[in-house]
Amino acid sequence: MSLTGKRRSGSDGQLARTSGPGRTGADRAPATIGRVAEAAGVSRATVSRVMNGSPTVAPELAARVRAAAEAMNYQPSPVARSLALGRTSTVSLIVPDLANPMFQDVLRGLSQAAGTYGHRLLVAESNENVAEEAILAVEARRRSDGLVLASSRVPEAELHALSERLAPLVLLNRELPGTSVPSLSVDYAAGINAIVGHLRGLGHRHLTYLAGPVASTSDRDRRAALRASCATDTDCVLSELDCGSTFDDGHAAARAVVDTGATAVVAFNDMVAFGALSGLHELGLAVPRDISVTGFDDIPFARYTNPPLTTASIPRNELGRQAWERLWALLNGGPAGHNVRFQPRLLVRESTGPAPTRN
Amino acid sequence: MSLTGKRRSGSDGQLARTSGPGRTGADRAPATIGRVAEAAGVSRATVSRVMNGSPTVAPELAARVRAAAEAMNYQPSPVARSLALGRTSTVSLIVPDLANPMFQDVLRGLSQAAGTYGHRLLVAESNENVAEEAILAVEARRRSDGLVLASSRVPEAELHALSERLAPLVLLNRELPGTSVPSLSVDYAAGINAIVGHLRGLGHRHLTYLAGPVASTSDRDRRAALRASCATDTDCVLSELDCGSTFDDGHAAARAVVDTGATAVVAFNDMVAFGALSGLHELGLAVPRDISVTGFDDIPFARYTNPPLTTASIPRNELGRQAWERLWALLNGGPAGHNVRFQPRLLVRESTGPAPTRN
DNA sequence: TTGAAAGCGCTAACAG
DNA sequence: CTGTTAGCGCTTTCAA
């Protein structure tokens, strides 16, 4: 029974016609509001009222309806309700990359928060593809009541143009100046400043930045903050090494790091830091005696490496939860509240120490 | 303008009425098929045909329609289409716990595969709550065309009863005997057997199992396999320690592990193994000289710990992808193909070695 | 308190 | 090739 094409197929499909003569032997007709009404001997309006808990239904009728519904295992069709109500009780999340722990946590936070309010979550991954992201966003938005766009790569002008169609919309790690689109972000610059301050305080004059993926806006933020931070000091030297975002990237960069002669390395994220830690170790350097290493993110592992990693923690779940709150406010026609920038918290552990005194 | 309640509210809501006299100043009426038809001077049917690429439309008309649609930024409403077509182009995934890397990868694999076929993904988390899981599943299924249930905790009888309403349904890490519901799972027992075989081959006679969460069926599988595996040998001693699934759980168990006197520890998963590694190290034991440690899952980190972890790898992404393939087959009325059990692959690294010779 | 009827936006037989 | 018409399943006025 391979039903191809899009013909409305007898009682094979999901929705069978109201009264087809060719019903399958068993009377497994789909439970619709009409059938329940019929069974209970009332109108569809009444069934609707009962299902929605309207108090203006005679107890006796209500009971009859409930019994019929129960017997037929009836549940109102969410799709039909959505059409009639003009809302889906669903929100969408678009992320660039589902493999990124950051987005996984956002997803979780958002899903849980939305669930609490009886809403479902539609997820889509843009694969870092800008063109596709815009399409996806529009489509996802239409299937739902609101949208959360995480680390959108869509150019400002385009996003601006789209923002009306996407509303209610909440932006994560991305701001849209000149609009009222709420935005929640991590203040990477502040995190970097904290890290640099910590390192400078330990006497480090020469830092090497292990840069993340070129397309990454969070890398751009960090890099810019690093440059600015160093530029304010006259005796601060900054080396930048293109690296990446994985353990292997960090590992591979160890040699180059040593060649820069820096006494401290600021890694794009924790994974890169771990890789560097490992590579440096293999090269016979002791951390933090010979060289200090910092990460970024505070992934769960960071406290367990050897040595435990000094890093900046960011509230990943919180982003998701708060995104929901903003969205919920918007869905109810209220103001979304002020934008926020989460300040990373510097966690000083054992991978950083005083700068070695050169001879 | 806080619109509360569920009244159909003028032009404020998502869907404005077709021709309200009180339209907001700007003519931002929502683009519907009707309005496009009107603008293009054709019938709605024609617009529908054009939007769906029907070849039986006069080029001239088609162009006019496309122009009008373009001008109004018209996109057919997915919700309305879903109702009319009886399909949503969406599938749902229910997982017990979004924080679990296993499910994150399944989610990713499924999302990507479904996306390739133009389908969206609805996710919901059951929070290990059996009652809620069943409700969620039914609801999610109704919002979509098919369902993937990962590591369902729903009792067999109940799941059996539900299976018709949930179809098309694909089960992950769970089988439903007596039905044709396709199931994809990881053969934990085989993985355990491989690990035990490896350990026994190295001369270990006394193993300690660091058990996972009690509610976990995958723990049950592993434990059972372990017992069975040891029971076949006369000189095999197995100690079982309730532990958990996190690094800290493993870490906390180190002392107890030593007390069992075992020469090898089989951890519930990699995280627990890492914790044990760390705890054992602090107690002054050398791995693998004094004691061997194995994990399970082969999370990305496993190769980078000190020492690198011997573990069993499982194809997490693949589960998601294949789940989609099964579902897709089902959606097209075909057979879903044979069930499969992915065999974990034993990765021997440096956390295991010959059993120390006792004196 | 209840039912009839219109409508949400779209698709698909059926005629022409 | 195009329009008319009748739904998809549900909600919600409006009248009774």
Short mmCIF file of C-alpha atoms in Angstrom, two decimals, chain B residues 42-311:
data_model
loop_
_atom_site.label_atom_id
_atom_site.label_comp_id
_atom_site.label_asym_id
_atom_site.label_seq_id
_atom_site.Cartn_x
_atom_site.Cartn_y
_atom_site.Cartn_z
CA VAL B 42 -7.37 34.97 -10.65
CA SER B 43 -9.00 32.37 -8.47
CA ARG B 44 -7.48 31.03 -5.32
CA ALA B 45 -7.16 27.66 -6.95
CA THR B 46 -4.86 29.13 -9.53
CA VAL B 47 -2.71 30.75 -6.93
CA SER B 48 -2.52 27.45 -5.15
CA ARG B 49 -1.47 25.75 -8.33
CA VAL B 50 1.22 28.28 -9.03
CA MET B 51 2.58 28.11 -5.52
CA ASN B 52 2.77 24.38 -5.78
CA GLY B 53 4.44 24.44 -9.14
CA SER B 54 1.63 22.82 -11.04
CA PRO B 55 2.61 22.76 -14.71
CA THR B 56 -0.95 23.22 -15.90
CA VAL B 57 -1.02 26.98 -15.54
CA ALA B 58 -0.71 29.41 -18.42
CA PRO B 59 2.73 31.03 -18.25
CA GLU B 60 1.22 34.45 -18.39
CA LEU B 61 -1.09 33.85 -15.47
CA ALA B 62 1.62 32.14 -13.51
CA ALA B 63 3.85 35.15 -13.94
CA ARG B 64 1.13 37.49 -12.78
CA VAL B 65 0.50 35.38 -9.74
CA ARG B 66 4.16 35.15 -8.91
CA ALA B 67 4.52 38.88 -9.23
CA ALA B 68 1.60 39.52 -6.93
CA ALA B 69 2.87 36.99 -4.42
CA GLU B 70 6.30 38.51 -4.55
CA ALA B 71 4.96 42.00 -4.08
CA MET B 72 2.96 40.98 -1.05
CA ASN B 73 5.68 38.79 0.33
CA TYR B 74 3.23 35.98 0.26
CA GLN B 75 4.04 32.53 1.59
CA PRO B 76 1.36 29.89 1.97
CA SER B 77 0.44 29.27 5.58
CA PRO B 78 1.99 26.01 6.73
CA VAL B 79 -0.74 25.57 9.27
CA ALA B 80 -3.51 25.87 6.73
CA ARG B 81 -1.69 23.58 4.36
CA SER B 82 -1.21 21.06 7.12
CA LEU B 83 -4.89 21.01 7.81
CA ALA B 84 -5.84 20.72 4.19
CA LEU B 85 -3.21 18.15 3.33
CA GLY B 86 -3.43 16.11 6.47
CA ARG B 87 0.31 16.29 6.91
CA THR B 88 2.60 18.73 8.59
CA SER B 89 6.05 18.03 7.16
CA THR B 90 7.20 17.84 10.71
CA VAL B 91 8.33 14.97 12.86
CA SER B 92 8.78 14.82 16.59
CA LEU B 93 11.46 13.54 18.86
CA ILE B 94 10.93 12.75 22.50
CA VAL B 95 13.95 12.29 24.70
CA PRO B 96 14.20 11.68 28.42
CA ASP B 97 16.93 14.22 28.95
CA LEU B 98 18.29 16.88 26.67
CA ALA B 99 21.43 17.20 28.74
CA ASN B 100 22.52 13.73 27.78
CA PRO B 101 25.07 13.91 24.97
CA MET B 102 23.64 10.75 23.52
CA PHE B 103 20.29 12.39 22.91
CA GLN B 104 21.87 15.58 21.74
CA ASP B 105 23.55 13.68 18.99
CA VAL B 106 20.43 11.78 18.11
CA LEU B 107 18.64 15.09 17.90
CA ARG B 108 21.25 16.48 15.61
CA GLY B 109 21.32 13.47 13.34
CA LEU B 110 17.57 13.39 13.09
CA SER B 111 17.23 17.10 12.54
CA GLN B 112 19.76 17.10 9.76
CA ALA B 113 18.37 14.08 8.01
CA ALA B 114 14.81 15.35 8.25
CA GLY B 115 15.90 18.75 7.04
CA THR B 116 17.34 17.17 3.94
CA TYR B 117 13.89 15.93 3.14
CA GLY B 118 12.26 19.24 3.85
CA HIS B 119 10.91 18.25 7.20
CA ARG B 120 11.10 20.08 10.49
CA LEU B 121 11.75 18.74 13.93
CA LEU B 122 9.73 19.20 17.07
CA VAL B 123 11.58 18.27 20.25
CA ALA B 124 10.30 17.53 23.67
CA GLU B 125 11.95 16.37 26.84
CA SER B 126 10.16 14.02 29.17
CA ASN B 127 12.46 14.64 32.11
CA GLU B 128 12.52 10.94 32.79
CA ASN B 129 8.89 11.27 33.78
CA VAL B 130 6.94 8.28 32.55
CA ALA B 131 3.46 9.73 32.89
CA GLU B 132 4.40 12.90 31.15
CA GLU B 133 6.25 11.05 28.46
CA ALA B 134 3.13 9.29 27.27
CA ILE B 135 1.12 12.50 27.17
CA LEU B 136 3.88 14.33 25.41
CA ALA B 137 4.28 11.62 22.86
CA VAL B 138 0.64 11.62 21.93
CA GLU B 139 0.50 15.35 21.69
CA ALA B 140 3.73 15.71 19.77
CA ARG B 141 2.64 13.03 17.39
CA ARG B 142 -0.54 14.87 16.60
CA ARG B 143 1.37 17.98 15.77
CA SER B 144 3.52 16.09 13.35
CA ASP B 145 3.58 13.24 10.89
CA GLY B 146 5.68 10.81 12.83
CA LEU B 147 7.48 10.22 16.06
CA VAL B 148 10.84 9.08 17.30
CA LEU B 149 10.85 7.91 20.86
CA ALA B 150 14.28 7.71 22.41
CA SER B 151 14.95 5.43 25.34
CA SER B 152 11.32 5.44 26.28
CA ARG B 153 10.58 4.70 29.90
CA VAL B 154 6.95 3.87 29.20
CA PRO B 155 6.03 0.37 30.41
CA GLU B 156 5.69 -2.18 27.69
CA ALA B 157 1.97 -2.76 28.00
CA GLU B 158 1.21 0.91 27.89
CA LEU B 159 3.54 1.56 25.01
CA HIS B 160 1.99 -1.31 23.19
CA ALA B 161 -1.45 0.18 23.69
CA LEU B 162 -0.23 3.54 22.52
CA SER B 163 1.71 2.34 19.55
CA GLU B 164 -1.16 2.61 17.11
CA ARG B 165 -1.89 6.18 17.97
CA LEU B 166 1.78 7.02 17.75
CA ALA B 167 2.45 5.42 14.40
CA PRO B 168 4.41 6.11 12.30
CA LEU B 169 6.74 5.49 15.17
CA VAL B 170 10.40 4.62 15.51
CA LEU B 171 11.92 3.46 18.75
CA LEU B 172 15.45 4.14 19.85
CA ASN B 173 17.16 1.97 22.41
CA ARG B 174 13.97 0.24 23.13
CA GLU B 175 12.21 -2.63 21.48
CA LEU B 176 8.55 -3.42 21.43
CA PRO B 177 8.13 -7.15 20.99
CA GLY B 178 5.06 -8.37 19.23
CA THR B 179 4.71 -5.33 17.04
CA SER B 180 6.21 -4.12 13.83
CA VAL B 181 7.40 -0.87 15.33
CA PRO B 182 10.90 -0.36 14.00
CA SER B 183 13.59 -0.17 16.56
CA LEU B 184 17.17 0.97 16.48
CA SER B 185 19.34 0.24 19.38
CA VAL B 186 22.78 0.02 20.77
CA ASP B 187 23.79 -3.43 21.84
CA TYR B 188 25.10 -2.49 25.23
CA ALA B 189 25.50 -6.12 26.15
CA ALA B 190 27.84 -6.68 23.25
CA GLY B 191 29.84 -3.65 24.29
CA ILE B 192 30.11 -4.93 27.82
CA ASN B 193 31.10 -8.33 26.59
CA ALA B 194 33.86 -6.84 24.53
CA ILE B 195 35.10 -4.90 27.51
CA VAL B 196 34.98 -7.87 29.81
CA GLY B 197 36.68 -10.02 27.22
CA HIS B 198 39.44 -7.50 26.91
CA LEU B 199 39.89 -7.25 30.65
CA ARG B 200 39.82 -10.98 31.18
CA GLY B 201 42.36 -11.36 28.46
CA LEU B 202 44.61 -9.08 30.41
CA GLY B 203 44.31 -11.39 33.38
CA HIS B 204 41.80 -9.47 35.47
CA ARG B 205 39.71 -11.71 37.74
CA HIS B 206 37.98 -9.19 39.88
CA LEU B 207 35.99 -6.39 38.28
CA THR B 208 34.06 -3.59 39.88
CA TYR B 209 31.12 -2.13 38.07
CA LEU B 210 30.40 1.52 38.69
CA ALA B 211 26.69 1.48 38.05
CA GLY B 212 24.70 4.26 36.41
CA PRO B 213 21.40 5.84 37.45
CA VAL B 214 18.99 3.25 38.74
CA ALA B 215 16.18 4.30 36.43
CA SER B 216 18.33 3.92 33.38
CA THR B 217 17.52 0.99 31.17
CA SER B 218 20.92 1.21 29.59
CA ASP B 219 22.36 0.65 33.03
CA ARG B 220 20.19 -2.37 33.45
CA ASP B 221 21.43 -3.73 30.15
CA ARG B 222 25.03 -3.20 31.02
CA ARG B 223 24.68 -4.62 34.46
CA ALA B 224 22.88 -7.69 33.25
CA ALA B 225 25.48 -8.29 30.58
CA LEU B 226 28.21 -7.90 33.10
CA ARG B 227 26.68 -10.41 35.45
CA ALA B 228 26.06 -12.86 32.70
CA SER B 229 29.51 -12.39 31.35
CA CYS B 230 31.10 -13.02 34.70
CA ALA B 231 28.82 -15.86 35.58
CA THR B 232 30.11 -17.90 32.69
CA ASP B 233 33.56 -17.84 34.21
CA THR B 234 34.23 -19.62 37.42
CA ASP B 235 37.06 -17.47 38.57
CA CYS B 236 35.45 -14.13 37.86
CA VAL B 237 34.44 -11.91 40.71
CA LEU B 238 32.15 -8.98 40.15
CA SER B 239 31.57 -6.18 42.61
CA GLU B 240 28.84 -3.67 41.96
CA LEU B 241 28.86 -0.17 43.30
CA ASP B 242 25.96 2.23 42.90
CA CYS B 243 27.43 5.26 41.39
CA GLY B 244 25.75 7.53 38.85
CA SER B 245 26.53 9.10 35.54
CA THR B 246 28.72 12.09 36.27
CA PHE B 247 32.35 12.84 36.80
CA ASP B 248 31.70 13.58 40.43
CA ASP B 249 29.94 10.29 40.93
CA GLY B 250 32.94 8.46 39.58
CA HIS B 251 35.30 10.55 41.60
CA ALA B 252 33.43 9.90 44.81
CA ALA B 253 33.47 6.18 44.20
CA ALA B 254 37.25 5.86 44.01
CA ARG B 255 37.72 4.97 47.65
CA ALA B 256 35.03 2.31 47.51
CA VAL B 257 36.55 0.92 44.35
CA VAL B 258 39.85 0.42 46.05
CA ASP B 259 38.11 -1.25 48.95
CA THR B 260 36.62 -3.88 46.70
CA GLY B 261 40.11 -4.99 45.86
CA ALA B 262 39.26 -5.25 42.18
CA THR B 263 42.00 -4.90 39.61
CA ALA B 264 39.76 -3.35 37.01
CA VAL B 265 36.82 -1.01 37.05
CA VAL B 266 34.12 -1.01 34.44
CA ALA B 267 32.45 2.36 34.54
CA PHE B 268 28.89 3.03 33.46
CA ASN B 269 30.10 5.64 31.03
CA ASP B 270 33.08 7.75 30.14
CA MET B 271 32.29 10.54 32.53
CA VAL B 272 32.19 8.18 35.46
CA ALA B 273 35.41 6.63 34.24
CA PHE B 274 37.08 10.02 34.15
CA GLY B 275 35.94 10.71 37.66
CA ALA B 276 37.27 7.37 38.80
CA LEU B 277 40.54 8.01 37.01
CA SER B 278 40.88 11.28 38.84
CA GLY B 279 39.90 9.88 42.21
CA LEU B 280 42.15 6.87 41.88
CA HIS B 281 44.99 9.13 40.95
CA GLU B 282 44.47 11.16 44.09
CA LEU B 283 44.56 8.01 46.13
CA GLY B 284 47.98 7.35 44.74
CA LEU B 285 47.06 4.54 42.39
CA ALA B 286 48.57 4.37 38.95
CA VAL B 287 46.38 3.51 36.00
CA PRO B 288 46.75 1.04 34.46
CA ARG B 289 49.66 -0.29 36.49
CA ASP B 290 47.74 -0.72 39.71
CA ILE B 291 44.26 -0.79 38.33
CA SER B 292 42.59 -0.68 34.92
CA VAL B 293 39.64 1.52 34.04
CA THR B 294 37.16 1.35 31.17
CA GLY B 295 34.45 3.72 30.07
CA PHE B 296 31.55 3.54 27.68
CA ASP B 297 30.41 5.88 24.89
CA ASP B 298 33.71 7.21 23.59
CA ILE B 299 32.84 10.82 24.09
CA PRO B 300 35.24 13.13 22.26
CA PHE B 301 37.31 13.62 25.34
CA ALA B 302 38.06 10.03 25.94
CA ARG B 303 41.15 10.05 23.77
CA TYR B 304 42.60 13.02 25.54
CA THR B 305 42.53 12.08 29.15
CA ASN B 306 45.53 10.93 31.01
CA PRO B 307 45.81 8.11 30.33
CA PRO B 308 43.57 7.94 27.27
CA LEU B 309 40.52 5.90 28.06
CA THR B 310 39.74 2.42 26.90
CA THR B 311 36.06 2.51 26.04
#
